[in-house]
Amino acid sequence: MFNIVIFGAPGSGKGTQSENLISHYGLFHISTGEVLRDNIARGTELGKIADTYISDGKLIPDDLMISILADILDNTPEAKNGVIFDGFPRTINQAGALKEMLAERGARVDAVVGLEVDEDELIDRLIKRGKESGRSDDNLETIKKRLKVYHSQTQPLRDYYMKEGTYLPIKGVGTVEGIFESIKAAIKEKCGK
Ligand code: ATP
Ligand code: MG
């Protein structure tokens, strides 16, 4: 199993670069944000719970999020060759849970692609996206909350993975193709593929 985590603040381009990674490495894509938005759109029980957190710029509680992820991993045969984790983990607890889930499969997080983008650029991108996405969390007030949550709960993972030796810092500004070239080069150097 070859597993990549794509990591970065809201609006850093995780979804966009995931598309490139899936086709290049033949990995299965798990975007927790997309899973939650799909549940909201279908009006499921999970969707109703998720909506209250997402619209308020908060994270879904760890227990719930971890069980959702475990369920996907258990029930998706296509995930057995490897996964690109997009939007998970977002807390140290989630990272610990992911480590265990992968260890049970004799696997690990092979690389963490960290898209680094400064805050003004993030806000610009998210406001632009909000004009088309219709997402309840892409408005200035909620964007500011999400960035705060990112700094307090998610950013510490950068050090966590740095210590594990898997964190690959990538400058997340420039063309989509240019950024993908940097990602490929960093993965090649780290993992030899
Ligand atoms: P990007 O623009 O880089 O793709 P994003 O932050 O806009 O990132 P998503 O990853 O799609 O968006 O997540 C949207 C929301 O879903 C989060 O703000 C959060 O409320 C919820 N969410 C997604 N993943 C998790 C998670 N691992 N733990 C808790 N909540 C999550
Ligand atoms: Mg996304």
Short mmCIF file of C-alpha atoms and ligand atoms in Angstrom, two decimals:
data_model
loop_
_atom_site.label_atom_id
_atom_site.label_comp_id
_atom_site.label_asym_id
_atom_site.label_seq_id
_atom_site.Cartn_x
_atom_site.Cartn_y
_atom_site.Cartn_z
CA MET A 1 0.00 0.00 0.00
CA PHE A 2 1.35 3.44 -0.96
CA ASN A 3 -0.30 6.18 1.09
CA ILE A 4 -0.04 9.91 0.72
CA VAL A 5 -1.56 12.59 2.92
CA ILE A 6 -2.19 15.90 1.24
CA PHE A 7 -1.99 18.58 3.87
CA GLY A 8 -2.57 22.30 4.04
CA ALA A 9 -4.84 25.12 5.13
CA PRO A 10 -8.34 25.60 3.70
CA GLY A 11 -7.91 26.82 0.13
CA SER A 12 -4.33 25.56 -0.17
CA GLY A 13 -5.27 23.44 -3.20
CA LYS A 14 -5.59 19.97 -1.68
CA GLY A 15 -8.54 18.96 -3.87
CA THR A 16 -6.93 20.26 -7.07
CA GLN A 17 -3.60 18.54 -6.52
CA SER A 18 -5.34 15.34 -5.39
CA GLU A 19 -6.80 15.03 -8.89
CA ASN A 20 -3.27 15.07 -10.32
CA LEU A 21 -1.96 12.61 -7.74
CA ILE A 22 -4.75 10.09 -8.32
CA SER A 23 -4.10 9.84 -12.03
CA HIS A 24 -0.31 9.84 -11.70
CA TYR A 25 0.05 7.25 -8.91
CA GLY A 26 -3.19 5.28 -9.41
CA LEU A 27 -4.28 5.92 -5.84
CA PHE A 28 -7.76 5.93 -4.36
CA HIS A 29 -8.94 9.39 -3.25
CA ILE A 30 -10.59 9.91 0.12
CA SER A 31 -11.66 13.52 0.67
CA THR A 32 -13.37 13.79 4.05
CA GLY A 33 -14.79 17.20 3.09
CA GLU A 34 -16.41 15.67 -0.02
CA VAL A 35 -17.77 12.71 1.96
CA LEU A 36 -19.39 15.11 4.42
CA ARG A 37 -20.77 17.44 1.73
CA ASP A 38 -22.22 14.44 -0.10
CA ASN A 39 -24.00 13.38 3.11
CA ILE A 40 -25.32 16.91 3.58
CA ALA A 41 -26.63 16.95 -0.01
CA ARG A 42 -28.37 13.60 0.50
CA GLY A 43 -29.85 14.71 3.83
CA THR A 44 -28.50 11.72 5.78
CA GLU A 45 -28.31 11.66 9.59
CA LEU A 46 -24.54 12.12 9.36
CA GLY A 47 -25.12 15.03 6.95
CA LYS A 48 -27.40 16.78 9.43
CA ILE A 49 -24.79 16.53 12.17
CA ALA A 50 -21.91 17.52 9.86
CA ASP A 51 -23.78 20.56 8.57
CA THR A 52 -23.94 22.21 11.99
CA TYR A 53 -20.15 21.99 12.38
CA ILE A 54 -19.19 22.85 8.81
CA SER A 55 -21.42 25.93 8.50
CA ASP A 56 -19.86 27.19 11.71
CA GLY A 57 -16.28 26.63 10.46
CA LYS A 58 -15.61 23.94 13.07
CA LEU A 59 -14.15 20.47 12.76
CA ILE A 60 -16.37 17.40 13.03
CA PRO A 61 -15.56 15.70 16.39
CA ASP A 62 -12.63 13.27 16.22
CA ASP A 63 -14.56 10.12 17.26
CA LEU A 64 -17.14 10.59 14.54
CA MET A 65 -14.60 11.53 11.86
CA ILE A 66 -12.33 8.60 12.72
CA SER A 67 -15.21 6.11 12.55
CA ILE A 68 -16.27 7.48 9.16
CA LEU A 69 -12.75 7.02 7.84
CA ALA A 70 -12.38 3.51 9.27
CA ASP A 71 -15.66 2.57 7.63
CA ILE A 72 -14.47 3.81 4.21
CA LEU A 73 -11.15 1.97 4.50
CA ASP A 74 -12.91 -1.26 5.52
CA ASN A 75 -15.50 -1.13 2.77
CA THR A 76 -13.52 0.08 -0.21
CA PRO A 77 -11.58 -2.70 -1.96
CA GLU A 78 -10.14 -0.11 -4.39
CA ALA A 79 -8.28 1.44 -1.44
CA LYS A 80 -6.06 -1.60 -0.98
CA ASN A 81 -3.25 -0.44 -3.28
CA GLY A 82 -3.01 2.94 -1.64
CA VAL A 83 -4.87 6.07 -0.76
CA ILE A 84 -4.52 9.77 -1.05
CA PHE A 85 -5.93 11.18 2.17
CA ASP A 86 -7.29 14.68 1.48
CA GLY A 87 -8.51 16.61 4.54
CA PHE A 88 -7.63 13.84 6.99
CA PRO A 89 -5.96 13.89 9.47
CA ARG A 90 -6.77 17.37 10.76
CA THR A 91 -5.87 16.80 14.43
CA ILE A 92 -3.12 14.96 16.29
CA ASN A 93 -5.74 12.44 17.49
CA GLN A 94 -6.77 11.72 13.92
CA ALA A 95 -3.13 11.26 12.92
CA GLY A 96 -2.69 8.68 15.70
CA ALA A 97 -5.82 6.84 14.58
CA LEU A 98 -4.66 6.83 10.96
CA LYS A 99 -1.30 5.45 11.98
CA GLU A 100 -3.03 2.56 13.79
CA MET A 101 -5.49 1.85 10.98
CA LEU A 102 -2.66 1.66 8.46
CA ALA A 103 -0.43 -0.38 10.77
CA GLU A 104 -3.21 -3.00 10.98
CA ARG A 105 -2.85 -3.28 7.21
CA GLY A 106 0.93 -3.49 7.41
CA ALA A 107 1.12 0.00 5.95
CA ARG A 108 2.01 3.56 6.87
CA VAL A 109 1.77 7.15 5.69
CA ASP A 110 4.59 7.20 3.13
CA ALA A 111 4.62 10.92 2.46
CA VAL A 112 2.83 14.06 3.58
CA VAL A 113 2.57 16.65 0.84
CA GLY A 114 2.30 19.98 2.69
CA LEU A 115 0.95 22.76 0.49
CA GLU A 116 2.22 26.01 1.95
CA VAL A 117 0.35 29.20 1.01
CA ASP A 118 0.23 32.51 2.83
CA GLU A 119 -2.90 33.67 4.56
CA ASP A 120 -3.87 36.60 2.26
CA GLU A 121 -3.74 34.30 -0.76
CA LEU A 122 -5.86 31.67 1.05
CA ILE A 123 -8.56 34.20 1.91
CA ASP A 124 -8.60 35.51 -1.69
CA ARG A 125 -8.97 32.02 -3.11
CA LEU A 126 -11.73 30.97 -0.71
CA ILE A 127 -13.77 34.11 -1.30
CA LYS A 128 -13.45 33.57 -5.07
CA ARG A 129 -14.44 29.91 -4.68
CA GLY A 130 -17.43 30.93 -2.54
CA LYS A 131 -18.89 32.85 -5.49
CA GLU A 132 -19.28 29.59 -7.43
CA SER A 133 -19.12 26.75 -4.90
CA GLY A 134 -22.29 27.59 -3.01
CA ARG A 135 -20.47 26.11 0.01
CA SER A 136 -21.91 27.31 3.32
CA ASP A 137 -18.38 27.72 4.71
CA ASP A 138 -16.86 29.83 1.90
CA ASN A 139 -17.83 33.26 3.28
CA LEU A 140 -15.47 35.70 4.98
CA GLU A 141 -16.75 35.16 8.53
CA THR A 142 -16.55 31.37 8.35
CA ILE A 143 -13.26 31.45 6.41
CA LYS A 144 -11.67 33.39 9.29
CA LYS A 145 -12.96 30.83 11.79
CA ARG A 146 -11.65 27.95 9.66
CA LEU A 147 -8.20 29.54 9.47
CA LYS A 148 -8.16 29.93 13.27
CA VAL A 149 -9.16 26.29 13.70
CA TYR A 150 -6.46 25.35 11.21
CA HIS A 151 -3.78 27.18 13.17
CA SER A 152 -4.77 25.79 16.54
CA GLN A 153 -5.75 22.20 15.70
CA THR A 154 -4.27 21.23 12.33
CA GLN A 155 -1.02 23.16 11.91
CA PRO A 156 0.65 21.14 14.77
CA LEU A 157 0.56 18.13 12.45
CA ARG A 158 3.28 19.77 10.37
CA ASP A 159 5.73 19.24 13.26
CA TYR A 160 4.30 15.80 14.00
CA TYR A 161 5.03 14.58 10.46
CA MET A 162 8.28 16.54 10.28
CA LYS A 163 9.47 14.47 13.26
CA GLU A 164 8.29 11.27 11.56
CA GLY A 165 10.40 12.33 8.59
CA THR A 166 7.54 12.19 6.09
CA TYR A 167 6.65 15.88 5.74
CA LEU A 168 7.44 17.34 2.31
CA PRO A 169 7.00 21.13 2.24
CA ILE A 170 5.72 22.36 -1.13
CA LYS A 171 5.29 25.98 -2.18
CA GLY A 172 1.58 26.01 -3.04
CA VAL A 173 1.65 29.15 -5.17
CA GLY A 174 2.13 29.27 -8.97
CA THR A 175 0.48 27.27 -11.74
CA VAL A 176 -1.35 24.04 -10.94
CA GLU A 177 1.07 22.18 -13.26
CA GLY A 178 4.15 23.83 -11.74
CA ILE A 179 3.07 22.91 -8.22
CA PHE A 180 2.40 19.33 -9.32
CA GLU A 181 5.92 19.11 -10.78
CA SER A 182 7.33 20.11 -7.36
CA ILE A 183 5.14 17.50 -5.65
CA LYS A 184 6.27 14.73 -8.01
CA ALA A 185 9.92 15.66 -7.55
CA ALA A 186 9.60 15.67 -3.75
CA ILE A 187 7.82 12.28 -3.68
CA LYS A 188 10.37 10.82 -6.05
CA GLU A 189 13.21 11.94 -3.84
CA LYS A 190 11.54 10.66 -0.67
CA CYS A 191 9.91 7.43 -1.89
CA GLY A 192 11.73 6.63 -5.12
CA LYS A 193 8.53 6.65 -7.21
P1 ATP B 1 -9.20 22.66 0.44
O1 ATP B 1 -9.76 23.91 -0.10
O2 ATP B 1 -7.70 22.75 0.61
O3 ATP B 1 -9.61 21.46 -0.33
P2 ATP B 1 -11.09 22.89 2.72
O4 ATP B 1 -10.70 23.16 4.15
O5 ATP B 1 -11.78 23.94 1.99
O6 ATP B 1 -9.79 22.44 1.96
P3 ATP B 1 -12.51 20.33 3.11
O7 ATP B 1 -11.32 19.49 3.33
O8 ATP B 1 -13.37 20.00 1.98
O9 ATP B 1 -12.19 21.81 2.79
O10 ATP B 1 -13.34 20.33 4.50
C1 ATP B 1 -14.51 21.11 4.69
C2 ATP B 1 -14.99 21.02 6.15
O11 ATP B 1 -15.35 19.65 6.47
C3 ATP B 1 -13.98 21.39 7.25
O12 ATP B 1 -13.91 22.78 7.47
C4 ATP B 1 -14.53 20.60 8.46
O13 ATP B 1 -15.63 21.25 9.06
C5 ATP B 1 -15.04 19.31 7.83
N1 ATP B 1 -13.98 18.27 7.84
C6 ATP B 1 -13.37 17.74 6.75
N2 ATP B 1 -12.43 16.85 7.11
C7 ATP B 1 -12.43 16.81 8.46
C8 ATP B 1 -11.68 16.11 9.44
N3 ATP B 1 -10.69 15.27 9.09
N4 ATP B 1 -11.97 16.31 10.75
C9 ATP B 1 -12.92 17.14 11.12
N5 ATP B 1 -13.67 17.85 10.26
C10 ATP B 1 -13.44 17.71 8.94
MG MG B 2 -11.18 20.29 -0.41
#
